[in-house]
Amino acid sequence: MNDLQTFCNILRSRRSLRDFADKRVSEEILLCLRQAALSAPVAGGRQDVSCLFINDKSVIATWAAKARLAWQEKLDNSSAFIKEEMGAYIRNFIWFSHAPVLAVMTVKQAPLFWTGLMQEKAALIFGGETSAAMAAQNLLLAAHMAGLAACPLSGPLIIADDIKRDLNLTRRTIVLLIALGWPQERLR
Ligand SMILES: Cc1cc2nc3c(=O)[nH]c(=O)nc-3n(C[C@H](O)[C@H](O)[C@H](O)COP(=O)(O)O)c2cc1C
Protein backbone atom coordinates (compact mmCIF):
# COMPACT_ATOMS: atom_id res chain seq x y z
CA MET A 1 0.00 0.00 0.00
CA ASN A 2 2.87 2.39 0.80
CA ASP A 3 4.39 1.79 -2.62
CA LEU A 4 1.03 2.38 -4.25
CA GLN A 5 0.55 5.63 -2.33
CA THR A 6 4.05 6.78 -3.22
CA PHE A 7 3.41 5.96 -6.87
CA CYS A 8 0.05 7.78 -6.85
CA ASN A 9 1.70 10.80 -5.24
CA ILE A 10 4.32 10.83 -7.99
CA LEU A 11 1.57 10.71 -10.62
CA ARG A 12 -0.30 13.54 -8.91
CA SER A 13 2.80 15.72 -8.60
CA ARG A 14 3.52 15.75 -12.37
CA ARG A 15 2.73 19.09 -14.00
CA SER A 16 3.22 20.51 -17.47
CA LEU A 17 6.19 22.86 -17.07
CA ARG A 18 7.13 25.32 -19.82
CA ASP A 19 10.16 27.21 -18.46
CA PHE A 20 13.56 25.66 -19.02
CA ALA A 21 17.09 26.36 -17.86
CA ASP A 22 19.72 26.78 -20.55
CA LYS A 23 21.33 23.47 -19.65
CA ARG A 24 21.96 20.40 -21.77
CA VAL A 25 20.03 17.18 -21.15
CA SER A 26 22.54 14.32 -21.33
CA GLU A 27 22.34 11.53 -23.92
CA GLU A 28 22.18 9.07 -21.03
CA ILE A 29 18.98 10.63 -19.70
CA LEU A 30 17.46 10.84 -23.20
CA LEU A 31 18.23 7.15 -23.69
CA CYS A 32 16.41 6.33 -20.43
CA LEU A 33 13.43 8.44 -21.52
CA ARG A 34 13.28 6.64 -24.87
CA GLN A 35 13.44 3.26 -23.12
CA ALA A 36 10.61 4.33 -20.82
CA ALA A 37 8.54 5.47 -23.81
CA LEU A 38 9.13 2.30 -25.77
CA SER A 39 8.26 0.06 -22.83
CA ALA A 40 4.61 1.18 -23.00
CA PRO A 41 2.06 -1.26 -24.41
CA VAL A 42 1.79 -1.22 -28.21
CA ALA A 43 -1.28 -2.38 -30.12
CA GLY A 44 -0.65 -5.76 -31.74
CA GLY A 45 2.85 -5.87 -30.19
CA ARG A 46 3.98 -4.26 -33.45
CA GLN A 47 6.74 -1.97 -32.13
CA ASP A 48 5.50 0.73 -34.50
CA VAL A 49 6.12 3.66 -32.14
CA SER A 50 9.23 5.81 -32.31
CA CYS A 51 10.57 8.61 -30.17
CA LEU A 52 13.04 11.01 -31.79
CA PHE A 53 14.87 13.66 -29.80
CA ILE A 54 15.66 16.98 -31.48
CA ASN A 55 18.10 19.17 -29.58
CA ASP A 56 19.22 21.49 -32.37
CA LYS A 57 18.18 24.96 -31.14
CA SER A 58 17.87 26.39 -34.63
CA VAL A 59 15.59 23.54 -35.80
CA ILE A 60 13.33 23.97 -32.75
CA ALA A 61 13.21 27.76 -33.16
CA THR A 62 12.43 27.37 -36.88
CA TRP A 63 9.53 25.00 -36.16
CA ALA A 64 8.16 27.37 -33.50
CA ALA A 65 8.33 30.29 -35.97
CA LYS A 66 6.61 28.21 -38.68
CA ALA A 67 3.89 27.12 -36.24
CA ARG A 68 3.34 30.78 -35.29
CA LEU A 69 2.97 31.78 -38.95
CA ALA A 70 0.68 28.83 -39.75
CA TRP A 71 -1.61 29.58 -36.80
CA GLN A 72 -1.60 33.30 -37.61
CA GLU A 73 -2.54 32.58 -41.22
CA LYS A 74 -5.30 30.20 -40.09
CA LEU A 75 -6.71 32.91 -37.80
CA ASP A 76 -6.38 35.63 -40.44
CA ASN A 77 -8.60 33.52 -42.71
CA SER A 78 -11.17 32.76 -40.00
CA SER A 79 -14.42 34.32 -38.89
CA ALA A 80 -14.60 36.99 -36.20
CA PHE A 81 -16.03 34.37 -33.83
CA ILE A 82 -13.04 32.05 -34.25
CA LYS A 83 -10.60 34.97 -33.98
CA GLU A 84 -12.26 35.92 -30.71
CA GLU A 85 -12.25 32.33 -29.40
CA MET A 86 -8.77 31.33 -30.51
CA GLY A 87 -6.85 34.62 -30.77
CA ALA A 88 -5.34 34.53 -27.30
CA TYR A 89 -5.24 30.74 -27.15
CA ILE A 90 -2.75 30.13 -29.95
CA ARG A 91 0.14 31.36 -27.83
CA ASN A 92 -0.17 27.94 -26.11
CA PHE A 93 0.77 26.36 -29.44
CA ILE A 94 3.85 28.40 -30.32
CA TRP A 95 5.79 29.12 -27.13
CA PHE A 96 8.29 26.26 -27.41
CA SER A 97 11.14 27.99 -29.31
CA HIS A 98 13.29 27.97 -26.14
CA ALA A 99 12.81 24.25 -25.36
CA PRO A 100 16.23 22.53 -25.14
CA VAL A 101 14.80 19.24 -26.45
CA LEU A 102 11.72 18.30 -28.45
CA ALA A 103 10.66 14.66 -28.37
CA VAL A 104 8.79 13.75 -31.55
CA MET A 105 6.44 10.82 -30.92
CA THR A 106 5.55 9.02 -34.14
CA VAL A 107 3.82 5.85 -35.24
CA LYS A 108 3.67 3.92 -38.49
CA GLN A 109 0.48 4.56 -40.41
CA ALA A 110 -2.06 1.76 -40.68
CA PRO A 111 -1.86 -0.17 -43.96
CA LEU A 112 -4.33 1.06 -46.57
CA PHE A 113 -6.29 -2.21 -46.54
CA TRP A 114 -6.96 -1.62 -42.85
CA THR A 115 -8.61 1.70 -43.59
CA GLY A 116 -10.67 0.03 -46.31
CA LEU A 117 -11.72 -2.69 -43.88
CA MET A 118 -12.62 -0.53 -40.89
CA GLN A 119 -13.24 2.94 -42.41
CA GLU A 120 -13.72 5.63 -39.77
CA LYS A 121 -13.02 3.14 -36.97
CA ALA A 122 -9.66 2.12 -38.49
CA ALA A 123 -7.39 4.42 -36.47
CA LEU A 124 -8.93 3.51 -33.12
CA ILE A 125 -8.96 -0.22 -33.75
CA PHE A 126 -5.48 -0.28 -35.31
CA GLY A 127 -4.39 1.50 -32.14
CA GLY A 128 -1.21 3.09 -33.45
CA GLU A 129 -1.92 6.62 -32.30
CA THR A 130 -3.20 5.41 -28.95
CA SER A 131 0.00 3.38 -28.53
CA ALA A 132 2.12 6.47 -29.25
CA ALA A 133 0.08 8.44 -26.70
CA MET A 134 0.75 5.78 -24.08
CA ALA A 135 4.45 5.91 -24.90
CA ALA A 136 4.32 9.69 -24.54
CA GLN A 137 2.81 9.38 -21.07
CA ASN A 138 5.58 6.97 -20.04
CA LEU A 139 8.12 9.49 -21.28
CA LEU A 140 6.46 12.32 -19.35
CA LEU A 141 6.48 10.31 -16.14
CA ALA A 142 10.10 9.26 -16.61
CA ALA A 143 11.02 12.90 -17.27
CA HIS A 144 9.21 13.87 -14.07
CA MET A 145 11.15 11.23 -12.12
CA ALA A 146 14.40 12.57 -13.60
CA GLY A 147 13.51 16.07 -12.30
CA LEU A 148 13.04 17.43 -15.82
CA ALA A 149 10.40 19.96 -16.86
CA ALA A 150 8.22 18.72 -19.73
CA CYS A 151 5.06 19.65 -21.60
CA PRO A 152 3.12 17.75 -24.28
CA LEU A 153 2.37 19.79 -27.41
CA SER A 154 -0.26 19.05 -30.03
CA GLY A 155 -0.79 22.67 -31.19
CA PRO A 156 2.42 22.78 -33.27
CA LEU A 157 1.19 19.75 -35.24
CA ILE A 158 -0.35 22.32 -37.57
CA ILE A 159 3.10 22.10 -39.22
CA ALA A 160 3.37 18.27 -38.92
CA ASP A 161 4.06 17.98 -42.66
CA ASP A 162 7.03 20.36 -42.40
CA ILE A 163 8.42 18.42 -39.44
CA LYS A 164 7.98 15.12 -41.30
CA ARG A 165 9.79 16.56 -44.31
CA ASP A 166 12.67 17.88 -42.17
CA LEU A 167 13.03 14.50 -40.46
CA ASN A 168 12.53 12.43 -43.62
CA LEU A 169 9.56 10.62 -42.10
CA THR A 170 7.38 8.75 -44.58
CA ARG A 171 4.27 6.66 -43.85
CA ARG A 172 4.43 7.80 -40.21
CA THR A 173 2.10 10.02 -38.20
CA ILE A 174 3.46 12.51 -35.68
CA VAL A 175 1.17 12.01 -32.72
CA LEU A 176 2.64 14.45 -30.23
CA LEU A 177 5.65 16.64 -29.50
CA ILE A 178 7.03 16.92 -25.99
CA ALA A 179 9.12 19.93 -24.97
CA LEU A 180 11.58 19.11 -22.24
CA GLY A 181 14.62 20.35 -20.38
CA TRP A 182 15.91 21.12 -16.91
CA PRO A 183 13.48 23.37 -15.05
CA GLN A 184 14.17 27.06 -14.74
CA GLU A 185 15.21 27.81 -11.17
CA ARG A 186 12.58 29.97 -9.50
CA LEU A 187 13.76 33.33 -8.14
CA ARG A 188 13.12 33.48 -4.40
C1 LIG B 1 -2.63 15.67 -26.05
C2 LIG B 1 -2.18 16.92 -25.34
C3 LIG B 1 -1.83 18.02 -26.07
C4 LIG B 1 -1.38 19.19 -25.44
N1 LIG B 1 -0.99 20.25 -26.21
C5 LIG B 1 -0.50 21.35 -25.61
C6 LIG B 1 -0.05 22.46 -26.40
O1 LIG B 1 -0.11 22.48 -27.62
N2 LIG B 1 0.46 23.51 -25.75
C7 LIG B 1 0.59 23.55 -24.38
O2 LIG B 1 1.11 24.54 -23.87
N3 LIG B 1 0.15 22.52 -23.60
C8 LIG B 1 -0.40 21.43 -24.19
N4 LIG B 1 -0.81 20.37 -23.42
C9 LIG B 1 -0.66 20.43 -21.96
C10 LIG B 1 -1.99 20.72 -21.28
O3 LIG B 1 -2.31 22.07 -21.43
C11 LIG B 1 -1.86 20.32 -19.79
O4 LIG B 1 -1.58 18.95 -19.71
C12 LIG B 1 -3.13 20.65 -19.04
O5 LIG B 1 -3.33 22.04 -18.95
C13 LIG B 1 -3.12 20.06 -17.62
O6 LIG B 1 -2.00 20.51 -16.91
P1 LIG B 1 -0.94 19.51 -16.26
O7 LIG B 1 -0.29 18.73 -17.38
O8 LIG B 1 0.04 20.37 -15.53
O9 LIG B 1 -1.67 18.55 -15.38
C14 LIG B 1 -1.28 19.22 -24.03
C15 LIG B 1 -1.68 18.09 -23.29
C16 LIG B 1 -2.11 16.96 -23.93
C17 LIG B 1 -2.50 15.75 -23.11
Tab-separated table of C-alpha atoms and ligand atoms in Angstrom:
chain	number	residue	atom	x	y	z
A	1	MET	CA	0.000	0.000	0.000
A	2	ASN	CA	2.865	2.387	0.800
A	3	ASP	CA	4.395	1.794	-2.620
A	4	LEU	CA	1.032	2.382	-4.248
A	5	GLN	CA	0.549	5.631	-2.329
A	6	THR	CA	4.051	6.781	-3.221
A	7	PHE	CA	3.410	5.964	-6.874
A	8	CYS	CA	0.052	7.780	-6.853
A	9	ASN	CA	1.700	10.805	-5.235
A	10	ILE	CA	4.324	10.833	-7.989
A	11	LEU	CA	1.572	10.707	-10.617
A	12	ARG	CA	-0.295	13.540	-8.912
A	13	SER	CA	2.796	15.716	-8.600
A	14	ARG	CA	3.521	15.751	-12.374
A	15	ARG	CA	2.726	19.091	-14.004
A	16	SER	CA	3.222	20.509	-17.475
A	17	LEU	CA	6.185	22.856	-17.074
A	18	ARG	CA	7.131	25.316	-19.821
A	19	ASP	CA	10.164	27.210	-18.461
A	20	PHE	CA	13.559	25.657	-19.021
A	21	ALA	CA	17.093	26.365	-17.862
A	22	ASP	CA	19.722	26.784	-20.551
A	23	LYS	CA	21.333	23.471	-19.648
A	24	ARG	CA	21.962	20.403	-21.774
A	25	VAL	CA	20.030	17.182	-21.145
A	26	SER	CA	22.540	14.319	-21.331
A	27	GLU	CA	22.342	11.530	-23.915
A	28	GLU	CA	22.180	9.068	-21.026
A	29	ILE	CA	18.981	10.631	-19.700
A	30	LEU	CA	17.462	10.842	-23.195
A	31	LEU	CA	18.235	7.150	-23.690
A	32	CYS	CA	16.409	6.326	-20.435
A	33	LEU	CA	13.430	8.440	-21.521
A	34	ARG	CA	13.282	6.637	-24.870
A	35	GLN	CA	13.444	3.259	-23.124
A	36	ALA	CA	10.605	4.333	-20.821
A	37	ALA	CA	8.539	5.474	-23.806
A	38	LEU	CA	9.125	2.304	-25.770
A	39	SER	CA	8.258	0.060	-22.830
A	40	ALA	CA	4.609	1.184	-23.004
A	41	PRO	CA	2.056	-1.259	-24.413
A	42	VAL	CA	1.792	-1.220	-28.215
A	43	ALA	CA	-1.281	-2.379	-30.121
A	44	GLY	CA	-0.647	-5.761	-31.741
A	45	GLY	CA	2.854	-5.865	-30.185
A	46	ARG	CA	3.978	-4.261	-33.451
A	47	GLN	CA	6.745	-1.974	-32.129
A	48	ASP	CA	5.505	0.731	-34.501
A	49	VAL	CA	6.119	3.664	-32.143
A	50	SER	CA	9.232	5.810	-32.312
A	51	CYS	CA	10.565	8.608	-30.168
A	52	LEU	CA	13.043	11.010	-31.789
A	53	PHE	CA	14.868	13.664	-29.799
A	54	ILE	CA	15.656	16.981	-31.479
A	55	ASN	CA	18.104	19.173	-29.580
A	56	ASP	CA	19.223	21.486	-32.365
A	57	LYS	CA	18.182	24.956	-31.141
A	58	SER	CA	17.870	26.389	-34.631
A	59	VAL	CA	15.590	23.535	-35.797
A	60	ILE	CA	13.334	23.972	-32.752
A	61	ALA	CA	13.208	27.759	-33.164
A	62	THR	CA	12.428	27.369	-36.881
A	63	TRP	CA	9.528	25.004	-36.162
A	64	ALA	CA	8.160	27.374	-33.497
A	65	ALA	CA	8.328	30.286	-35.969
A	66	LYS	CA	6.612	28.209	-38.675
A	67	ALA	CA	3.887	27.123	-36.237
A	68	ARG	CA	3.340	30.781	-35.293
A	69	LEU	CA	2.971	31.779	-38.949
A	70	ALA	CA	0.680	28.832	-39.753
A	71	TRP	CA	-1.612	29.577	-36.802
A	72	GLN	CA	-1.602	33.295	-37.610
A	73	GLU	CA	-2.539	32.577	-41.220
A	74	LYS	CA	-5.303	30.200	-40.088
A	75	LEU	CA	-6.705	32.907	-37.799
A	76	ASP	CA	-6.384	35.629	-40.439
A	77	ASN	CA	-8.604	33.523	-42.710
A	78	SER	CA	-11.167	32.761	-40.002
A	79	SER	CA	-14.420	34.319	-38.885
A	80	ALA	CA	-14.602	36.994	-36.197
A	81	PHE	CA	-16.029	34.369	-33.827
A	82	ILE	CA	-13.037	32.053	-34.255
A	83	LYS	CA	-10.600	34.970	-33.983
A	84	GLU	CA	-12.258	35.922	-30.713
A	85	GLU	CA	-12.248	32.326	-29.398
A	86	MET	CA	-8.765	31.331	-30.510
A	87	GLY	CA	-6.851	34.624	-30.767
A	88	ALA	CA	-5.336	34.532	-27.298
A	89	TYR	CA	-5.238	30.736	-27.150
A	90	ILE	CA	-2.750	30.130	-29.954
A	91	ARG	CA	0.139	31.362	-27.834
A	92	ASN	CA	-0.171	27.945	-26.111
A	93	PHE	CA	0.772	26.360	-29.445
A	94	ILE	CA	3.849	28.397	-30.319
A	95	TRP	CA	5.793	29.116	-27.133
A	96	PHE	CA	8.289	26.261	-27.413
A	97	SER	CA	11.142	27.988	-29.313
A	98	HIS	CA	13.293	27.968	-26.137
A	99	ALA	CA	12.808	24.247	-25.360
A	100	PRO	CA	16.227	22.530	-25.136
A	101	VAL	CA	14.797	19.242	-26.454
A	102	LEU	CA	11.719	18.297	-28.451
A	103	ALA	CA	10.660	14.660	-28.369
A	104	VAL	CA	8.786	13.750	-31.548
A	105	MET	CA	6.443	10.819	-30.922
A	106	THR	CA	5.553	9.025	-34.136
A	107	VAL	CA	3.824	5.850	-35.235
A	108	LYS	CA	3.673	3.918	-38.491
A	109	GLN	CA	0.476	4.563	-40.411
A	110	ALA	CA	-2.059	1.756	-40.677
A	111	PRO	CA	-1.864	-0.168	-43.956
A	112	LEU	CA	-4.329	1.064	-46.566
A	113	PHE	CA	-6.288	-2.215	-46.539
A	114	TRP	CA	-6.959	-1.625	-42.849
A	115	THR	CA	-8.611	1.704	-43.587
A	116	GLY	CA	-10.675	0.031	-46.315
A	117	LEU	CA	-11.721	-2.688	-43.883
A	118	MET	CA	-12.615	-0.530	-40.893
A	119	GLN	CA	-13.235	2.935	-42.410
A	120	GLU	CA	-13.722	5.625	-39.768
A	121	LYS	CA	-13.021	3.138	-36.968
A	122	ALA	CA	-9.664	2.120	-38.490
A	123	ALA	CA	-7.388	4.417	-36.468
A	124	LEU	CA	-8.933	3.513	-33.124
A	125	ILE	CA	-8.962	-0.225	-33.748
A	126	PHE	CA	-5.485	-0.281	-35.309
A	127	GLY	CA	-4.386	1.503	-32.143
A	128	GLY	CA	-1.212	3.088	-33.455
A	129	GLU	CA	-1.916	6.623	-32.300
A	130	THR	CA	-3.200	5.412	-28.948
A	131	SER	CA	-0.001	3.384	-28.529
A	132	ALA	CA	2.116	6.467	-29.246
A	133	ALA	CA	0.080	8.444	-26.700
A	134	MET	CA	0.751	5.775	-24.082
A	135	ALA	CA	4.453	5.909	-24.902
A	136	ALA	CA	4.316	9.694	-24.536
A	137	GLN	CA	2.811	9.376	-21.075
A	138	ASN	CA	5.582	6.965	-20.040
A	139	LEU	CA	8.119	9.488	-21.281
A	140	LEU	CA	6.456	12.324	-19.354
A	141	LEU	CA	6.481	10.309	-16.145
A	142	ALA	CA	10.098	9.256	-16.611
A	143	ALA	CA	11.020	12.900	-17.272
A	144	HIS	CA	9.210	13.867	-14.068
A	145	MET	CA	11.146	11.231	-12.115
A	146	ALA	CA	14.403	12.575	-13.595
A	147	GLY	CA	13.514	16.066	-12.300
A	148	LEU	CA	13.042	17.429	-15.819
A	149	ALA	CA	10.402	19.956	-16.864
A	150	ALA	CA	8.218	18.719	-19.733
A	151	CYS	CA	5.057	19.647	-21.597
A	152	PRO	CA	3.118	17.750	-24.284
A	153	LEU	CA	2.367	19.790	-27.413
A	154	SER	CA	-0.261	19.055	-30.033
A	155	GLY	CA	-0.795	22.674	-31.190
A	156	PRO	CA	2.418	22.782	-33.274
A	157	LEU	CA	1.193	19.754	-35.239
A	158	ILE	CA	-0.354	22.324	-37.574
A	159	ILE	CA	3.098	22.095	-39.221
A	160	ALA	CA	3.367	18.273	-38.917
A	161	ASP	CA	4.061	17.980	-42.655
A	162	ASP	CA	7.033	20.359	-42.404
A	163	ILE	CA	8.420	18.418	-39.440
A	164	LYS	CA	7.978	15.121	-41.301
A	165	ARG	CA	9.792	16.561	-44.315
A	166	ASP	CA	12.667	17.879	-42.168
A	167	LEU	CA	13.027	14.496	-40.457
A	168	ASN	CA	12.530	12.428	-43.616
A	169	LEU	CA	9.557	10.617	-42.103
A	170	THR	CA	7.378	8.748	-44.582
A	171	ARG	CA	4.273	6.665	-43.847
A	172	ARG	CA	4.425	7.797	-40.215
A	173	THR	CA	2.099	10.020	-38.199
A	174	ILE	CA	3.464	12.505	-35.677
A	175	VAL	CA	1.165	12.010	-32.720
A	176	LEU	CA	2.644	14.449	-30.228
A	177	LEU	CA	5.649	16.641	-29.499
A	178	ILE	CA	7.033	16.921	-25.987
A	179	ALA	CA	9.119	19.932	-24.969
A	180	LEU	CA	11.581	19.110	-22.240
A	181	GLY	CA	14.625	20.355	-20.376
A	182	TRP	CA	15.911	21.117	-16.915
A	183	PRO	CA	13.479	23.367	-15.045
A	184	GLN	CA	14.173	27.057	-14.743
A	185	GLU	CA	15.210	27.810	-11.169
A	186	ARG	CA	12.583	29.968	-9.503
A	187	LEU	CA	13.760	33.327	-8.143
A	188	ARG	CA	13.124	33.477	-4.402
B	1	LIG	C1	-2.632	15.671	-26.048
B	1	LIG	C2	-2.181	16.916	-25.338
B	1	LIG	C3	-1.830	18.020	-26.074
B	1	LIG	C4	-1.377	19.186	-25.444
B	1	LIG	N1	-0.989	20.246	-26.210
B	1	LIG	C5	-0.503	21.355	-25.607
B	1	LIG	C6	-0.051	22.461	-26.405
B	1	LIG	O1	-0.114	22.481	-27.619
B	1	LIG	N2	0.461	23.514	-25.746
B	1	LIG	C7	0.593	23.551	-24.380
B	1	LIG	O2	1.111	24.543	-23.866
B	1	LIG	N3	0.147	22.519	-23.604
B	1	LIG	C8	-0.400	21.429	-24.189
B	1	LIG	N4	-0.813	20.371	-23.421
B	1	LIG	C9	-0.662	20.434	-21.958
B	1	LIG	C10	-1.988	20.715	-21.281
B	1	LIG	O3	-2.313	22.072	-21.432
B	1	LIG	C11	-1.856	20.323	-19.794
B	1	LIG	O4	-1.584	18.951	-19.712
B	1	LIG	C12	-3.132	20.650	-19.037
B	1	LIG	O5	-3.329	22.042	-18.952
B	1	LIG	C13	-3.121	20.059	-17.625
B	1	LIG	O6	-1.999	20.510	-16.906
B	1	LIG	P1	-0.941	19.512	-16.263
B	1	LIG	O7	-0.289	18.733	-17.383
B	1	LIG	O8	0.039	20.374	-15.531
B	1	LIG	O9	-1.671	18.555	-15.380
B	1	LIG	C14	-1.283	19.220	-24.029
B	1	LIG	C15	-1.676	18.093	-23.292
B	1	LIG	C16	-2.105	16.957	-23.927
B	1	LIG	C17	-2.498	15.753	-23.106
